[in-house]
CSV table of C-alpha atoms in Angstrom, one decimal:
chain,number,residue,atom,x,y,z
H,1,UNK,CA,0.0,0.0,0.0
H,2,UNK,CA,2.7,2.8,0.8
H,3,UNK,CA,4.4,2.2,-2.7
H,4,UNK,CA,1.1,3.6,-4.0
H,5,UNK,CA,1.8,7.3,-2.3
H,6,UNK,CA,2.9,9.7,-4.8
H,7,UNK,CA,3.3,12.6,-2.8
H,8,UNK,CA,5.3,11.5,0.8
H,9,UNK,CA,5.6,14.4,2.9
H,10,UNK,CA,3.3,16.7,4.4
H,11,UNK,CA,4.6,19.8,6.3
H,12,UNK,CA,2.7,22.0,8.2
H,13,UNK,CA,2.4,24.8,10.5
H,14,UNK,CA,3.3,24.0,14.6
H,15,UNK,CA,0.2,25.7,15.2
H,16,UNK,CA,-2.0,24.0,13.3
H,17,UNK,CA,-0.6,20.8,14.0
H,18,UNK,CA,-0.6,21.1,17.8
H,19,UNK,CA,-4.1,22.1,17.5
H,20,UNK,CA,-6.5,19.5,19.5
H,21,UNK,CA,-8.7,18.5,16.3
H,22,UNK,CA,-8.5,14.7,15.5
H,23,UNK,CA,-9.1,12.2,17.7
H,24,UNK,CA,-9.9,8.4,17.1
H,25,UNK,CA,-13.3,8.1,17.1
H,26,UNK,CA,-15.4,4.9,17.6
H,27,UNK,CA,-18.7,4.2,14.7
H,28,UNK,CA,-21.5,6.4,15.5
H,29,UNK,CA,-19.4,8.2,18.4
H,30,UNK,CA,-18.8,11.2,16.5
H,31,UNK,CA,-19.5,14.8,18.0
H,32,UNK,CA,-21.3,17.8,16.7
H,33,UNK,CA,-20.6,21.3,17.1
H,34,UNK,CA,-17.6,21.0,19.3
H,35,UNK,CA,-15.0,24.0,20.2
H,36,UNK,CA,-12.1,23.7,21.4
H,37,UNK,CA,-8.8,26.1,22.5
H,38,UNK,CA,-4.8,25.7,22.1
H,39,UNK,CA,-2.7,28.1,23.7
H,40,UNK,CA,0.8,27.8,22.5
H,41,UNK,CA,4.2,27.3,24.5
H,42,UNK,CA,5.3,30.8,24.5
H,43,UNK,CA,1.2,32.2,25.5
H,44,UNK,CA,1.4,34.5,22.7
H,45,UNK,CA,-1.4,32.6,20.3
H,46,UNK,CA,-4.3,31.5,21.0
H,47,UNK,CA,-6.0,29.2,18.3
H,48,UNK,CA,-10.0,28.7,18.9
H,49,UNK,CA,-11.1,25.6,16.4
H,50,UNK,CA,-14.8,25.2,16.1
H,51,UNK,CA,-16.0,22.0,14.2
H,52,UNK,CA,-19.3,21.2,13.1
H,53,UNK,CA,-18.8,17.8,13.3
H,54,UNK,CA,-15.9,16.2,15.0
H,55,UNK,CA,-12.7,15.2,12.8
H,56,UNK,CA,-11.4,11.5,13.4
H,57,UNK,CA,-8.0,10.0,11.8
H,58,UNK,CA,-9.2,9.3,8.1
H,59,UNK,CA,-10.1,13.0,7.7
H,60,UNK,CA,-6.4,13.9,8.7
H,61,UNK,CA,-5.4,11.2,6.3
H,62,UNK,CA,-7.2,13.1,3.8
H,63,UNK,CA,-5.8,16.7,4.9
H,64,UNK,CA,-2.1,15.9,4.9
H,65,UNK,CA,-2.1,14.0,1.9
H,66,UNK,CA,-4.3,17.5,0.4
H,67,UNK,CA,-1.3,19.6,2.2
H,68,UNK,CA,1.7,17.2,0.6
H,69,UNK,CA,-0.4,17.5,-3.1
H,70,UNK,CA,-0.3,21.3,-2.4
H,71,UNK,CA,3.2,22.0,-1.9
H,72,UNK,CA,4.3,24.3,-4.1
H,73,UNK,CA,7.1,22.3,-6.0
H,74,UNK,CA,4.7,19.5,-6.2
H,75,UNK,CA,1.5,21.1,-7.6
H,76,UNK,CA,0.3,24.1,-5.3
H,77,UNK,CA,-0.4,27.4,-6.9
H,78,UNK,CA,-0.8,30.4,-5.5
H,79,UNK,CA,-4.3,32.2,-6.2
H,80,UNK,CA,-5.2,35.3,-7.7
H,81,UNK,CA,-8.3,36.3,-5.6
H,82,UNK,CA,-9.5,38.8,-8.2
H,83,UNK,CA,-9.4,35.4,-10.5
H,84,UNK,CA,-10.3,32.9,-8.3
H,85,UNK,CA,-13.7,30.8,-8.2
H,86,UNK,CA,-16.3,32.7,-5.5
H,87,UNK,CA,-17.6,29.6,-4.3
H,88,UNK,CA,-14.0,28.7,-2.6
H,89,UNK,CA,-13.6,32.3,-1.7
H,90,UNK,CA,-16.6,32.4,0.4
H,91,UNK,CA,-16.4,28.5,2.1
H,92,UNK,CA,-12.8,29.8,3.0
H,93,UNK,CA,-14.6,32.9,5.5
H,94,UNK,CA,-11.7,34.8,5.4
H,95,UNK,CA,-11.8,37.3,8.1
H,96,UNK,CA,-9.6,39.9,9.7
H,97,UNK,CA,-5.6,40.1,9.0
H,98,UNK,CA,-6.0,36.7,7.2
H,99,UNK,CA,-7.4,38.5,3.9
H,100,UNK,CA,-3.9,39.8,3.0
H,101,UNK,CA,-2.6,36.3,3.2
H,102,UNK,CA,-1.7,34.2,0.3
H,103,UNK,CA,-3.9,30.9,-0.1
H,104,UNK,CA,-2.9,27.7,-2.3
H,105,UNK,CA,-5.0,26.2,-4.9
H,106,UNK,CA,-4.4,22.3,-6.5
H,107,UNK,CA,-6.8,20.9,-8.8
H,108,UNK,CA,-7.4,17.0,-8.4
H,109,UNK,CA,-10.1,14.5,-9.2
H,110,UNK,CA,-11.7,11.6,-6.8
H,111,UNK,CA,-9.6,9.0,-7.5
H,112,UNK,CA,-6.2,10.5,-7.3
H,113,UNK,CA,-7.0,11.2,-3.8
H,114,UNK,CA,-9.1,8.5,-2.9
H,115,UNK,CA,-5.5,6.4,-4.5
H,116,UNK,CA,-3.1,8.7,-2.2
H,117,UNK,CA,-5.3,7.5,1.2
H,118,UNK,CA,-4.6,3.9,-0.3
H,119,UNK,CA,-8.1,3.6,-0.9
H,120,UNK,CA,-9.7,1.3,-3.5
H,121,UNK,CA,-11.9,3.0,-6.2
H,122,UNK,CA,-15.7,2.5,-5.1
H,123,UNK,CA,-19.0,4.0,-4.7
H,124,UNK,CA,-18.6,4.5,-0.7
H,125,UNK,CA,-15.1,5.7,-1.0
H,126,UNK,CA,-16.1,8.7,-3.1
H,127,UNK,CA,-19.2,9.4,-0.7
H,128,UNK,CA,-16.8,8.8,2.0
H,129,UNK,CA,-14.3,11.6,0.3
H,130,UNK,CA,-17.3,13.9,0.1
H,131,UNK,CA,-18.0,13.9,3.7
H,132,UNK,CA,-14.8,14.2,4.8
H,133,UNK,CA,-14.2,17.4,2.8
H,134,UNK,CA,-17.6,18.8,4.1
H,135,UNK,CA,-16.2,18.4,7.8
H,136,UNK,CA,-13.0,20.1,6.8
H,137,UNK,CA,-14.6,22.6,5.0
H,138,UNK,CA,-17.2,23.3,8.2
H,139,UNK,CA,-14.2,23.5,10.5
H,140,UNK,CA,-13.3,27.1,11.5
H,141,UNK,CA,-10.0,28.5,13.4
H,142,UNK,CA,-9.4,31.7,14.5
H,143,UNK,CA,-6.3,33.0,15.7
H,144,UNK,CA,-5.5,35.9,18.3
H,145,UNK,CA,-2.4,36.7,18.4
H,146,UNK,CA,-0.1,39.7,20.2
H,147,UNK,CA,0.0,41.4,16.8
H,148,UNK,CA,-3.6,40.3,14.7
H,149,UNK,CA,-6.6,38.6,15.3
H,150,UNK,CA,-8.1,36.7,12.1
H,151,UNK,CA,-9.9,33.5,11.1
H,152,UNK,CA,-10.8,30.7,8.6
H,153,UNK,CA,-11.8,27.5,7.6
H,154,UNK,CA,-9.3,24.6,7.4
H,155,UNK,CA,-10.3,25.0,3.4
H,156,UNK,CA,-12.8,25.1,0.9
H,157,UNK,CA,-13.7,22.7,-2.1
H,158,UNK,CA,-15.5,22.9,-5.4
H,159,UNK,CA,-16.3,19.2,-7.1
H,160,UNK,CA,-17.4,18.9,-11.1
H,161,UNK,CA,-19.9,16.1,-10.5
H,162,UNK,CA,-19.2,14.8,-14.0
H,163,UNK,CA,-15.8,14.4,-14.3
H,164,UNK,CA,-15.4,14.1,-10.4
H,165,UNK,CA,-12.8,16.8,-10.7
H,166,UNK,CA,-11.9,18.9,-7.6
H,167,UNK,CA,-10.6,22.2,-6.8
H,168,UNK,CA,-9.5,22.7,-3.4
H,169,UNK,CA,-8.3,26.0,-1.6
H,170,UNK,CA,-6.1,25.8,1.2
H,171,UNK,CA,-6.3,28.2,4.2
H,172,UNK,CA,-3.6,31.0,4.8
H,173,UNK,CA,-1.9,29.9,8.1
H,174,UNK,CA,-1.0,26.2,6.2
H,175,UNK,CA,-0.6,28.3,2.3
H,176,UNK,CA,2.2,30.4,4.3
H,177,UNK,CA,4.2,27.4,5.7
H,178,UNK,CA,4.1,25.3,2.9
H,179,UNK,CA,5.2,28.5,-0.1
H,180,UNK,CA,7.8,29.5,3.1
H,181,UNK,CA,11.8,28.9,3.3
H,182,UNK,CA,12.1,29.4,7.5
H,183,UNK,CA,12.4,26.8,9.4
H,184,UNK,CA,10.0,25.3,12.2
H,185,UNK,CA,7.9,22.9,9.9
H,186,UNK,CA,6.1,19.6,11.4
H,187,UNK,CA,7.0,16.9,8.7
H,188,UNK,CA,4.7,14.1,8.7
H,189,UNK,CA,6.0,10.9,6.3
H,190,UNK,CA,2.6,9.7,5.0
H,191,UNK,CA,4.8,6.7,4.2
H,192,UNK,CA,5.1,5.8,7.4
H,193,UNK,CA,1.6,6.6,8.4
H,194,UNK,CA,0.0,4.2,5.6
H,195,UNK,CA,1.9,1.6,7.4
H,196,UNK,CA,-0.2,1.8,10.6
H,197,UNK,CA,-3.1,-0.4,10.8
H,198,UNK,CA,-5.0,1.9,13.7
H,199,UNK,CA,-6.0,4.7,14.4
H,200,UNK,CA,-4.7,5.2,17.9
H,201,UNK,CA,-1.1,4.1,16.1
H,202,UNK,CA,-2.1,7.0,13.5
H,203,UNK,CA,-3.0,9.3,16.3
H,204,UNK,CA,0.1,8.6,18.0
H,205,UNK,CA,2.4,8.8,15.1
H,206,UNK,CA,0.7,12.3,14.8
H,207,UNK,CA,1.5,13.4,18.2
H,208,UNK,CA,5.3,12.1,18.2
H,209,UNK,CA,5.9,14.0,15.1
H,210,UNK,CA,5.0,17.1,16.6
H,211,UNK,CA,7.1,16.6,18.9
H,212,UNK,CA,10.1,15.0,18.4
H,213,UNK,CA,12.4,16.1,15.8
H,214,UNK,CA,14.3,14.5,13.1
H,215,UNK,CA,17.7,12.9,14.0
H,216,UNK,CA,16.5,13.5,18.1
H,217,UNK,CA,15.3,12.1,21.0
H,218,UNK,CA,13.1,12.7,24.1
H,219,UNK,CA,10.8,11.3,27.1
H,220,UNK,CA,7.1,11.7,27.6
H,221,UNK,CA,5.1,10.4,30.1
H,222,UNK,CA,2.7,8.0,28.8
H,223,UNK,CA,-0.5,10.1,30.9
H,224,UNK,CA,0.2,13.1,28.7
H,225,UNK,CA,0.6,11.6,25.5
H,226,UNK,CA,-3.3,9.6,26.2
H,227,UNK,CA,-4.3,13.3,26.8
H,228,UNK,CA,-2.9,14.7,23.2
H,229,UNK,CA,-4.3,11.5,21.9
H,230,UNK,CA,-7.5,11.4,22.9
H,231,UNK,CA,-7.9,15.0,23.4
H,232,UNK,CA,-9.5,14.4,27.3
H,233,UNK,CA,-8.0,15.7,30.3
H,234,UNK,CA,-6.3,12.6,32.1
H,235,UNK,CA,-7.8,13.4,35.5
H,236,UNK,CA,-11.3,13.1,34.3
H,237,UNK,CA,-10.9,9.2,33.0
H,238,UNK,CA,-12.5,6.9,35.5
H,239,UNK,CA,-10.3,3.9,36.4
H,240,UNK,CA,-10.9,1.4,33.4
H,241,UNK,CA,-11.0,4.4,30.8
H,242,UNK,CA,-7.4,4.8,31.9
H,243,UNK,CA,-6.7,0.8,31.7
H,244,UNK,CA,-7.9,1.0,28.2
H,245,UNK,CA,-6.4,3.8,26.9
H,246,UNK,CA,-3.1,3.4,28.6
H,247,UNK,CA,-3.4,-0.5,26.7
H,248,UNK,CA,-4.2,1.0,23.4
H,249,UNK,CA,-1.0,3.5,23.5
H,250,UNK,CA,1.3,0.7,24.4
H,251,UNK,CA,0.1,-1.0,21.7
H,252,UNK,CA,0.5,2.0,19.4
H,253,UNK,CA,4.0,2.2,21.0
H,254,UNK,CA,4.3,-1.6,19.7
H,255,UNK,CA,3.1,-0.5,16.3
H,256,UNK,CA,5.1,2.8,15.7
H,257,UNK,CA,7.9,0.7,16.6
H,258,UNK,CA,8.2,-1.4,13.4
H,259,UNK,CA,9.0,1.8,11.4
H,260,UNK,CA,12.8,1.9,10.1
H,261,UNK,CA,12.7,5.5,11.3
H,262,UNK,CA,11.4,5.0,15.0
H,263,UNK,CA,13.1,3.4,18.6
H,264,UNK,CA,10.4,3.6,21.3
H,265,UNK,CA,11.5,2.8,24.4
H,266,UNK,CA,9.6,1.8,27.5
H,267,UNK,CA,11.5,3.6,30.3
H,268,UNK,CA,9.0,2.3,33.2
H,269,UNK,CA,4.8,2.0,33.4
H,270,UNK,CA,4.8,5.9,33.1
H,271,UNK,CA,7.2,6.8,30.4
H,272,UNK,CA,8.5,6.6,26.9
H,273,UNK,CA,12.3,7.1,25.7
H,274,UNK,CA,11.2,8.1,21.8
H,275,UNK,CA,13.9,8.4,18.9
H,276,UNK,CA,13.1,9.5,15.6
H,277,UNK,CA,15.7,9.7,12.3
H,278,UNK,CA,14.7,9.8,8.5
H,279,UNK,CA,15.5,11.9,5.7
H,280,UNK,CA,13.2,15.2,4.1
H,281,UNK,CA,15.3,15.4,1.3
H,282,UNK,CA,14.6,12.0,-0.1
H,283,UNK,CA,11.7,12.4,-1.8
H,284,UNK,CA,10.7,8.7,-0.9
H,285,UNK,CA,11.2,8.8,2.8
């Protein structure tokens, strides 16, 4: 299945990718109209995401391998607003500061993406691929920082119904990370990812890469990385919801730890010595 990925790496912005969006989510579990709040490290931005309905593991599947499409040297353009389609304008709700940002456009089909995802071509995985758009579309983040206050949807999509074509605007805080030089990117290898049969692994994987860089190492305790996870407040689990949960992430652990690029190891019940190496030049990595 990973041989199948075209595009391998998806960067994106700390923010964004710290922010407390997707979270495994069991059949007919799924939330609606849920906010939630990231402050970062330093306390100088706060991010506000507000979801219509709740974003599980696939649908980030589906966003990074949009953001690796989108990069610019693969086939992300940047858009003329004067020019571009008003549908995609108005879905992205651009308000404050953010309007004087640059936004990224790539022009796909169905089964290009519904191929990167390692999906086979059916009925129920296009329907699938419509829904998950219309979350990400419906899902709104506004950012308040020291110097501007602005907001706007993760990014907006217009579909040809005939020739299943799709057009797909990226938002501004991801368009300025991935047409940027500087450094701080999140690299996610989708490679890697596509590799993991669950979703907690996925989750996980997700997590770690926020957090550890390439060619580093660090601990975490096991409580916190449930929390970033699961996106629940450790404290609040009742005594078998921690059982479980702590069982799943060591099985995660387990999982991760098959990757060429990964060395998890369990320091004691609590913690988690993780190293992480690969290579972003390689386009294959």
């Amino acid at each position: 299945m990973p041989d199948k990925i075209k595009y391998a790496i998806a960067r994106t912005h700390p923010v964004i990718h710290h922010l407390p969006q997707f979270r495994p989510i069991k059949r007919g579990a799924r939330q609606k109209a849920v906010e939630r709040q990231y402050t970062s490290k330093n306390g100088e931005t706060t991010v506000t995401i507000s979801m219509f309905k709740e974003l599980d593991i696939a649908d980030q599947d589906l966003l990074l391998a949009i953001l690796a499409i989108a990069l610019p040297h693969d086939r992300g353009a940047v858009l003329d607003l004067k020019k571009m389609n008003n549908t995609l304008i108005s879905d992205l709700e651009l308000k404050g500061e953010l309007t004087k940002f640059n936004t990224l456009s790539i022009k796909t089909n169905s089964y290009e993406l519904i191929k990167e995802l390692g999906k086979k071509k059916s009925a129920q995985a296009y329907e699938w691929l419509i829904d998950s758009l219309d979350r990400l579309c419906k899902t709104y983040i506004k950012i308040d920082t020291k110097k501007y206050i602005g907001g706007t949807n993760f990014l907006s999509y217009f579909i040809h119904k005939e020739t299943k074509e799709i057009e797909i605007a990226i938002n501004p805080i991801s368009a300025v990370v991935l047409m940027g030089d500087s450094d701080g990117y999140i690299f996610s290898n989708r490679h890697e990812r596509l590799q993991l049969k669950y979703d907690t692994a996925k989750a996980l994987h997700s997590v770690l890469v926020g957090l550890v860089n390439i060619h580093s190492s660090d601990t975490y305790a096991i409580n916190m990385l449930i929390e970033k996870v699961y996106i629940v407040q450790f404290k609040l689990l009742n005594k078998d919801e921690r059982k479980n949960r702590k069982k799943a992430i060591m099985s995660a652990v387990s999982e991760i730890n098959q990757l060429q690029d990964w060395n998890i190891i369990i320091l004691n019940n609590n913690r988690i010595k993780v190293s992480r190496n690969g290579d972003i030049t390689n386009p294959q990595w």
